[in-house]
Amino acid sequence: MIVVMRHDATPDEVEAIRARLIDDGFRVHLSPGVERTIIGVIGENTERVYGVSAMAGVEQVVPVHRPYKLVSREFHPDPSVIHVGPVAVGGNRVVVMAGPCAVESREQVMEAAGVVNGLGLSVLRGGAYKPRTSPYSFQGMGVEGLKILAEARERYGLMIVTEAVDHESLRQVAEWADIVQVGARNMQNFELLKAVGQTAKPVLLKRGMSATIDEWLQAAEYIVAHGNPNVILCERGIRTYESKTRNTLDLSAIPVVKELSHLPIVIDPSHSTGHWNWVAPMARAAVAAGADGLIIEAHPDPSRALSDGPQSLNLPHLEELVHSLRTLAEVVGRTL
Ligand code: PEP
Ligand code: MN
């Protein structure tokens, strides 16, 4: 249920509704908007919420039949802007996050970070904990990798996005990084989602490779319901019968998510296509379709990458892509 307050409701009236709902045993999330305050109500027997229609300051009580509430447009009609240090995700600027799939060495990260910074981008990606399909593949450098990323942040003033795969790595990632990535394979790891909800760091929530948009938004709801409203959604391709690409990039997720939810959405053209040569066209298509950002794998020497080399751009190709994205962003009324 959602309680929509009148535009002229006083803070005391909002507080009276909040106190009454808590007293009735509900969990309550306030969303103070520019126009009016909206109160999200979660709990059992929510028909009881209709009672507050009689209280001062209430415009209407609206039932929400979707399986998610706090991430829905009904609860928060304006798009959310997620602040990561000086970077705003969900505003007019298209935020491009770039860097290697995995942190492999100090030299590799510094070289990539230097180029990312030189291109005027503000977020560096790189995995220190790698959820690999094969147990024999490189599993990541762990905390040592996080320290390298943190050094790149100090040196270049970049924000860091990196993946947490379990509770222990989450503790470390929340300490060293700026954005906690929850990977496709963990999108329905509900205990991890709850724990991420209890951190104060912005979260990049990737879509599970077999997840519907509703399931993905419910995963986001877990994080927000547990206390962390700073969720950025990331479409990274889904499994279909097509086998030429690594996954099928669902670009239609951009307008669909924007209609259903207020959360920003970024596109990962690297894991979706699986091939460096297809990354640039899909990155441009994503910007044209209204994505709030991109996350792109780039490596100083993709031929020697310990993970996802075939889909990684080399650094000159990253540069070429960023230049073309800037031209395109201007055409669609955005900056980059
Ligand atoms: C990654 O970003 O390196 C990664 C493992 O992505 P995904 O979870 O989308 O496969
Ligand atoms: Mn990867």
CSV table of C-alpha atoms and ligand atoms in Angstrom, one decimal:
chain,number,residue,atom,x,y,z
A,1,MET,CA,0.0,0.0,0.0
A,2,ILE,CA,1.1,3.5,-0.6
A,3,VAL,CA,-0.2,6.5,1.3
A,4,VAL,CA,-0.1,9.7,-0.9
A,5,MET,CA,-0.1,12.8,1.3
A,6,ARG,CA,-1.7,16.1,0.1
A,7,HIS,CA,0.8,18.6,-1.3
A,8,ASP,CA,0.0,20.9,1.6
A,9,ALA,CA,0.3,18.3,4.3
A,10,THR,CA,2.4,19.5,7.3
A,11,PRO,CA,5.3,17.6,8.7
A,12,ASP,CA,3.2,17.0,11.8
A,13,GLU,CA,0.5,15.3,9.7
A,14,VAL,CA,3.1,13.1,8.0
A,15,GLU,CA,4.5,12.2,11.4
A,16,ALA,CA,1.0,11.3,12.7
A,17,ILE,CA,0.4,8.9,9.8
A,18,ARG,CA,3.9,7.4,10.2
A,19,ALA,CA,3.4,6.9,14.0
A,20,ARG,CA,-0.1,5.4,13.5
A,21,LEU,CA,1.1,2.9,10.8
A,22,ILE,CA,4.1,1.8,13.0
A,23,ASP,CA,1.7,1.4,15.9
A,24,ASP,CA,-0.4,-0.8,13.8
A,25,GLY,CA,2.6,-3.1,13.2
A,26,PHE,CA,3.6,-1.9,9.6
A,27,ARG,CA,7.0,-1.1,8.2
A,28,VAL,CA,7.0,2.3,6.8
A,29,HIS,CA,9.3,4.1,4.2
A,30,LEU,CA,8.9,7.8,3.7
A,31,SER,CA,9.7,9.3,0.3
A,32,PRO,CA,9.6,13.1,0.6
A,33,GLY,CA,9.1,14.3,-3.0
A,34,VAL,CA,9.3,17.8,-4.5
A,35,GLU,CA,5.5,17.9,-4.8
A,36,ARG,CA,4.3,15.7,-1.9
A,37,THR,CA,5.4,13.0,0.5
A,38,ILE,CA,4.6,9.4,-0.3
A,39,ILE,CA,4.6,6.7,2.4
A,40,GLY,CA,5.3,3.1,1.4
A,41,VAL,CA,3.6,0.6,3.8
A,42,ILE,CA,4.7,-3.0,4.1
A,43,GLY,CA,3.2,-5.7,6.3
A,44,GLU,CA,0.4,-8.1,6.7
A,45,ASN,CA,-3.3,-7.3,6.2
A,46,THR,CA,-2.5,-4.1,4.4
A,47,GLU,CA,-6.3,-3.4,3.8
A,48,ARG,CA,-6.1,-2.0,7.3
A,49,VAL,CA,-4.1,0.9,5.9
A,50,TYR,CA,-7.2,2.3,4.2
A,51,GLY,CA,-8.2,3.5,7.7
A,52,VAL,CA,-5.7,6.4,7.5
A,53,SER,CA,-7.7,7.9,4.6
A,54,ALA,CA,-9.7,9.6,7.3
A,55,MET,CA,-6.7,11.3,8.9
A,56,ALA,CA,-5.5,14.9,8.2
A,57,GLY,CA,-3.2,15.5,5.3
A,58,VAL,CA,-3.9,12.2,3.4
A,59,GLU,CA,-4.9,12.6,-0.3
A,60,GLN,CA,-5.4,8.9,-1.0
A,61,VAL,CA,-4.4,5.3,-0.1
A,62,VAL,CA,-3.3,3.4,-3.2
A,63,PRO,CA,-3.0,-0.4,-3.4
A,64,VAL,CA,0.1,-1.6,-5.2
A,65,HIS,CA,-0.4,-5.0,-6.8
A,66,ARG,CA,3.1,-5.3,-8.1
A,67,PRO,CA,5.4,-7.7,-6.2
A,68,TYR,CA,7.7,-4.7,-5.4
A,69,LYS,CA,6.8,-1.4,-3.9
A,70,LEU,CA,9.8,0.7,-2.7
A,71,VAL,CA,11.5,0.5,-6.1
A,72,SER,CA,8.2,1.2,-8.0
A,73,ARG,CA,7.4,4.4,-9.8
A,74,GLU,CA,4.2,4.6,-7.8
A,75,PHE,CA,6.2,4.9,-4.6
A,76,HIS,CA,8.7,7.4,-6.0
A,77,PRO,CA,7.4,9.1,-9.2
A,78,ASP,CA,10.6,11.0,-9.9
A,79,PRO,CA,13.7,9.2,-11.2
A,80,SER,CA,16.2,8.5,-8.4
A,81,VAL,CA,19.7,9.9,-8.7
A,82,ILE,CA,22.3,7.7,-6.9
A,83,HIS,CA,25.3,9.7,-5.7
A,84,VAL,CA,28.6,8.0,-5.6
A,85,GLY,CA,31.0,10.5,-4.2
A,86,PRO,CA,31.0,13.3,-6.8
A,87,VAL,CA,29.3,11.1,-9.5
A,88,ALA,CA,25.6,11.2,-10.0
A,89,VAL,CA,24.0,8.1,-11.7
A,90,GLY,CA,20.5,8.7,-13.0
A,91,GLY,CA,20.9,12.4,-14.0
A,92,ASN,CA,21.6,13.9,-17.4
A,93,ARG,CA,25.2,12.6,-17.6
A,94,VAL,CA,25.7,9.1,-19.0
A,95,VAL,CA,28.1,7.5,-16.5
A,96,VAL,CA,30.6,5.2,-18.1
A,97,MET,CA,32.3,2.8,-15.8
A,98,ALA,CA,35.3,1.0,-17.4
A,99,GLY,CA,38.2,-1.2,-16.5
A,100,PRO,CA,39.4,-4.8,-16.6
A,101,CYS,CA,37.2,-7.8,-15.8
A,102,ALA,CA,39.6,-8.8,-13.0
A,103,VAL,CA,42.3,-7.1,-11.1
A,104,GLU,CA,45.4,-9.0,-12.1
A,105,SER,CA,48.3,-6.8,-11.1
A,106,ARG,CA,49.1,-3.2,-9.9
A,107,GLU,CA,50.6,-2.4,-13.3
A,108,GLN,CA,47.5,-3.6,-15.2
A,109,VAL,CA,45.1,-1.6,-13.0
A,110,MET,CA,47.2,1.6,-13.1
A,111,GLU,CA,47.5,1.5,-16.8
A,112,ALA,CA,43.8,1.0,-17.3
A,113,ALA,CA,43.0,3.6,-14.6
A,114,GLY,CA,45.3,6.2,-16.3
A,115,VAL,CA,43.4,5.8,-19.5
A,116,VAL,CA,40.0,5.8,-17.9
A,117,ASN,CA,40.9,9.0,-16.0
A,118,GLY,CA,42.5,10.6,-19.2
A,119,LEU,CA,39.2,10.0,-21.1
A,120,GLY,CA,37.3,12.0,-18.4
A,121,LEU,CA,35.5,9.0,-17.1
A,122,SER,CA,34.9,8.8,-13.3
A,123,VAL,CA,34.3,5.2,-12.4
A,124,LEU,CA,36.9,2.3,-12.6
A,125,ARG,CA,35.7,-1.3,-12.6
A,126,GLY,CA,37.7,-4.4,-11.7
A,127,GLY,CA,36.9,-7.6,-9.9
A,128,ALA,CA,38.9,-8.8,-6.9
A,129,TYR,CA,36.5,-11.7,-6.1
A,130,LYS,CA,35.6,-13.5,-9.3
A,131,PRO,CA,32.6,-15.8,-9.5
A,132,ARG,CA,34.0,-18.2,-12.2
A,133,THR,CA,32.1,-20.9,-13.9
A,134,SER,CA,35.1,-23.3,-13.7
A,135,PRO,CA,36.8,-23.9,-10.3
A,136,TYR,CA,40.1,-24.0,-12.2
A,137,SER,CA,39.8,-20.5,-13.6
A,138,PHE,CA,41.5,-17.5,-12.0
A,139,GLN,CA,39.4,-16.7,-8.8
A,140,GLY,CA,40.7,-13.1,-8.2
A,141,MET,CA,43.2,-11.4,-6.0
A,142,GLY,CA,40.9,-10.8,-3.1
A,143,VAL,CA,41.8,-8.1,-0.6
A,144,GLU,CA,45.1,-7.5,-2.3
A,145,GLY,CA,43.1,-6.6,-5.5
A,146,LEU,CA,40.9,-4.2,-3.5
A,147,LYS,CA,44.0,-2.4,-2.2
A,148,ILE,CA,45.2,-2.0,-5.7
A,149,LEU,CA,41.8,-0.5,-6.7
A,150,ALA,CA,41.9,1.8,-3.7
A,151,GLU,CA,45.4,3.0,-4.8
A,152,ALA,CA,44.0,3.8,-8.2
A,153,ARG,CA,41.2,5.8,-6.6
A,154,GLU,CA,43.8,7.8,-4.6
A,155,ARG,CA,46.0,8.4,-7.6
A,156,TYR,CA,43.3,9.3,-10.2
A,157,GLY,CA,40.3,10.3,-8.1
A,158,LEU,CA,38.2,7.6,-9.7
A,159,MET,CA,35.3,5.9,-7.9
A,160,ILE,CA,35.6,2.1,-7.7
A,161,VAL,CA,33.0,-0.5,-8.5
A,162,THR,CA,33.8,-4.1,-7.6
A,163,GLU,CA,32.0,-7.3,-6.9
A,164,ALA,CA,31.1,-8.9,-3.6
A,165,VAL,CA,30.3,-12.7,-3.8
A,166,ASP,CA,29.5,-13.5,-0.1
A,167,HIS,CA,29.3,-12.0,3.3
A,168,GLU,CA,33.1,-11.9,3.9
A,169,SER,CA,34.0,-10.3,0.6
A,170,LEU,CA,31.1,-7.9,1.1
A,171,ARG,CA,32.7,-6.7,4.4
A,172,GLN,CA,35.9,-6.0,2.5
A,173,VAL,CA,34.3,-4.5,-0.6
A,174,ALA,CA,32.2,-2.2,1.5
A,175,GLU,CA,35.4,-1.0,3.3
A,176,TRP,CA,37.5,-0.4,0.2
A,177,ALA,CA,35.2,0.3,-2.7
A,178,ASP,CA,32.6,3.0,-3.6
A,179,ILE,CA,30.0,0.8,-5.4
A,180,VAL,CA,29.3,-2.8,-4.4
A,181,GLN,CA,28.5,-5.0,-7.4
A,182,VAL,CA,26.2,-7.9,-7.0
A,183,GLY,CA,26.8,-10.2,-10.0
A,184,ALA,CA,24.3,-12.0,-12.2
A,185,ARG,CA,25.0,-15.3,-10.4
A,186,ASN,CA,24.1,-13.8,-7.1
A,187,MET,CA,21.1,-11.7,-8.0
A,188,GLN,CA,18.8,-14.1,-6.1
A,189,ASN,CA,21.2,-14.8,-3.3
A,190,PHE,CA,18.7,-13.3,-0.9
A,191,GLU,CA,20.9,-13.5,2.2
A,192,LEU,CA,23.6,-11.5,0.3
A,193,LEU,CA,20.9,-9.0,-0.8
A,194,LYS,CA,19.8,-8.5,2.8
A,195,ALA,CA,23.4,-7.9,3.9
A,196,VAL,CA,24.0,-5.5,1.0
A,197,GLY,CA,20.9,-3.7,2.1
A,198,GLN,CA,22.5,-3.1,5.5
A,199,THR,CA,25.5,-1.4,4.1
A,200,ALA,CA,25.6,2.3,3.3
A,201,LYS,CA,27.3,1.9,-0.1
A,202,PRO,CA,25.6,2.3,-3.5
A,203,VAL,CA,25.0,-1.1,-5.1
A,204,LEU,CA,25.2,-2.1,-8.8
A,205,LEU,CA,22.7,-5.0,-9.1
A,206,LYS,CA,23.2,-7.0,-12.2
A,207,ARG,CA,20.3,-8.9,-13.7
A,208,GLY,CA,20.5,-12.6,-13.3
A,209,MET,CA,21.0,-14.4,-16.6
A,210,SER,CA,17.7,-16.2,-16.3
A,211,ALA,CA,15.8,-13.6,-14.4
A,212,THR,CA,12.7,-11.8,-15.5
A,213,ILE,CA,12.5,-8.0,-15.0
A,214,ASP,CA,10.0,-8.6,-12.2
A,215,GLU,CA,12.4,-11.0,-10.4
A,216,TRP,CA,15.2,-8.5,-10.9
A,217,LEU,CA,13.1,-5.6,-9.4
A,218,GLN,CA,12.2,-7.9,-6.5
A,219,ALA,CA,15.9,-8.5,-5.9
A,220,ALA,CA,16.3,-4.7,-5.8
A,221,GLU,CA,13.4,-4.5,-3.4
A,222,TYR,CA,15.2,-6.8,-1.0
A,223,ILE,CA,18.1,-4.3,-0.9
A,224,VAL,CA,16.0,-1.2,-0.5
A,225,ALA,CA,13.6,-2.9,2.1
A,226,HIS,CA,16.7,-3.7,4.2
A,227,GLY,CA,17.7,-0.1,4.4
A,228,ASN,CA,19.8,0.8,1.4
A,229,PRO,CA,18.0,2.9,-1.2
A,230,ASN,CA,21.0,3.4,-3.4
A,231,VAL,CA,20.5,0.7,-6.0
A,232,ILE,CA,21.7,1.0,-9.7
A,233,LEU,CA,20.3,-1.7,-12.0
A,234,CYS,CA,22.5,-3.3,-14.6
A,235,GLU,CA,21.3,-5.2,-17.6
A,236,ARG,CA,24.0,-7.6,-18.7
A,237,GLY,CA,22.3,-9.9,-21.1
A,238,ILE,CA,20.1,-12.9,-20.6
A,239,ARG,CA,20.2,-16.6,-21.7
A,240,THR,CA,18.2,-17.3,-24.9
A,241,TYR,CA,18.5,-19.9,-27.6
A,242,GLU,CA,20.8,-17.6,-29.5
A,243,SER,CA,24.4,-18.8,-29.2
A,244,LYS,CA,26.4,-16.5,-31.4
A,245,THR,CA,26.5,-13.9,-28.6
A,246,ARG,CA,27.5,-14.9,-25.0
A,247,ASN,CA,24.0,-13.7,-23.9
A,248,THR,CA,21.2,-11.7,-25.5
A,249,LEU,CA,21.3,-8.0,-24.5
A,250,ASP,CA,17.8,-7.0,-23.5
A,251,LEU,CA,17.8,-3.4,-24.5
A,252,SER,CA,14.1,-3.2,-24.1
A,253,ALA,CA,14.8,-3.5,-20.4
A,254,ILE,CA,15.7,0.2,-20.5
A,255,PRO,CA,12.3,1.7,-21.3
A,256,VAL,CA,10.5,-1.1,-19.4
A,257,VAL,CA,12.5,-0.6,-16.2
A,258,LYS,CA,12.1,3.2,-16.5
A,259,GLU,CA,8.4,2.8,-16.6
A,260,LEU,CA,8.1,0.4,-13.7
A,261,SER,CA,10.8,1.8,-11.4
A,262,HIS,CA,12.6,5.0,-10.4
A,263,LEU,CA,16.0,3.3,-10.2
A,264,PRO,CA,18.7,4.2,-12.7
A,265,ILE,CA,19.7,1.5,-15.2
A,266,VAL,CA,23.1,0.9,-16.8
A,267,ILE,CA,24.0,-1.5,-19.6
A,268,ASP,CA,26.9,-3.9,-19.7
A,269,PRO,CA,27.6,-4.5,-23.4
A,270,SER,CA,30.7,-6.7,-22.6
A,271,HIS,CA,29.1,-9.7,-20.8
A,272,SER,CA,26.0,-9.5,-23.0
A,273,THR,CA,27.8,-9.8,-26.3
A,274,GLY,CA,30.9,-11.7,-25.2
A,275,HIS,CA,33.0,-10.3,-28.1
A,276,TRP,CA,34.9,-7.0,-28.1
A,277,ASN,CA,34.0,-6.1,-31.6
A,278,TRP,CA,30.2,-6.0,-30.7
A,279,VAL,CA,30.7,-3.9,-27.6
A,280,ALA,CA,30.7,-0.5,-29.2
A,281,PRO,CA,27.5,-0.8,-31.4
A,282,MET,CA,25.5,-2.1,-28.3
A,283,ALA,CA,27.0,0.6,-26.1
A,284,ARG,CA,25.8,3.2,-28.6
A,285,ALA,CA,22.4,1.6,-28.9
A,286,ALA,CA,22.1,1.6,-25.1
A,287,VAL,CA,22.8,5.4,-24.9
A,288,ALA,CA,20.4,6.0,-27.7
A,289,ALA,CA,17.7,4.0,-25.8
A,290,GLY,CA,18.1,6.1,-22.7
A,291,ALA,CA,20.5,4.2,-20.5
A,292,ASP,CA,21.8,6.1,-17.4
A,293,GLY,CA,25.3,4.5,-17.9
A,294,LEU,CA,27.5,1.8,-19.2
A,295,ILE,CA,29.9,-0.7,-17.6
A,296,ILE,CA,32.6,-1.8,-20.1
A,297,GLU,CA,35.4,-4.2,-19.8
A,298,ALA,CA,38.8,-2.8,-21.0
A,299,HIS,CA,42.2,-4.3,-20.6
A,300,PRO,CA,45.7,-3.0,-21.5
A,301,ASP,CA,46.4,-6.4,-23.3
A,302,PRO,CA,43.2,-8.4,-23.7
A,303,SER,CA,45.2,-11.3,-25.3
A,304,ARG,CA,46.8,-11.8,-21.8
A,305,ALA,CA,43.7,-11.2,-19.7
A,306,LEU,CA,43.1,-13.8,-17.0
A,307,SER,CA,39.4,-13.5,-17.5
A,308,ASP,CA,37.0,-12.3,-20.2
A,309,GLY,CA,39.8,-11.3,-22.6
A,310,PRO,CA,37.7,-12.0,-25.8
A,311,GLN,CA,35.1,-9.4,-24.8
A,312,SER,CA,37.5,-6.8,-23.4
A,313,LEU,CA,38.3,-3.7,-25.4
A,314,ASN,CA,42.0,-2.7,-25.6
A,315,LEU,CA,42.6,0.9,-24.4
A,316,PRO,CA,42.8,2.6,-27.8
A,317,HIS,CA,39.4,1.0,-28.7
A,318,LEU,CA,38.0,2.2,-25.4
A,319,GLU,CA,39.1,5.7,-26.3
A,320,GLU,CA,37.6,5.5,-29.8
A,321,LEU,CA,34.3,4.3,-28.2
A,322,VAL,CA,34.2,7.1,-25.6
A,323,HIS,CA,34.7,9.7,-28.3
A,324,SER,CA,31.8,8.3,-30.4
A,325,LEU,CA,29.6,8.0,-27.3
A,326,ARG,CA,30.2,11.7,-26.6
A,327,THR,CA,29.0,12.7,-30.1
A,328,LEU,CA,26.0,10.5,-29.7
A,329,ALA,CA,25.1,11.7,-26.2
A,330,GLU,CA,25.0,15.2,-27.4
A,331,VAL,CA,22.5,14.2,-30.2
A,332,VAL,CA,20.2,12.6,-27.6
A,333,GLY,CA,20.4,15.6,-25.2
A,334,ARG,CA,22.8,14.0,-22.7
A,335,THR,CA,26.4,14.6,-21.6
A,336,LEU,CA,29.1,12.1,-21.1
B,1,PEP,C1,31.7,-9.1,-14.1
B,1,PEP,O1,31.2,-7.9,-14.1
B,1,PEP,O2,32.9,-9.3,-14.3
B,1,PEP,C2,30.8,-10.2,-14.0
B,1,PEP,C3,31.2,-11.4,-13.5
B,1,PEP,O3,29.5,-9.9,-14.5
B,1,PEP,P1,28.2,-10.8,-14.5
B,1,PEP,O4,27.8,-11.0,-13.1
B,1,PEP,O5,27.2,-9.9,-15.2
B,1,PEP,O6,28.5,-12.1,-15.2
B,2,MN,MN,33.9,-10.2,-16.7
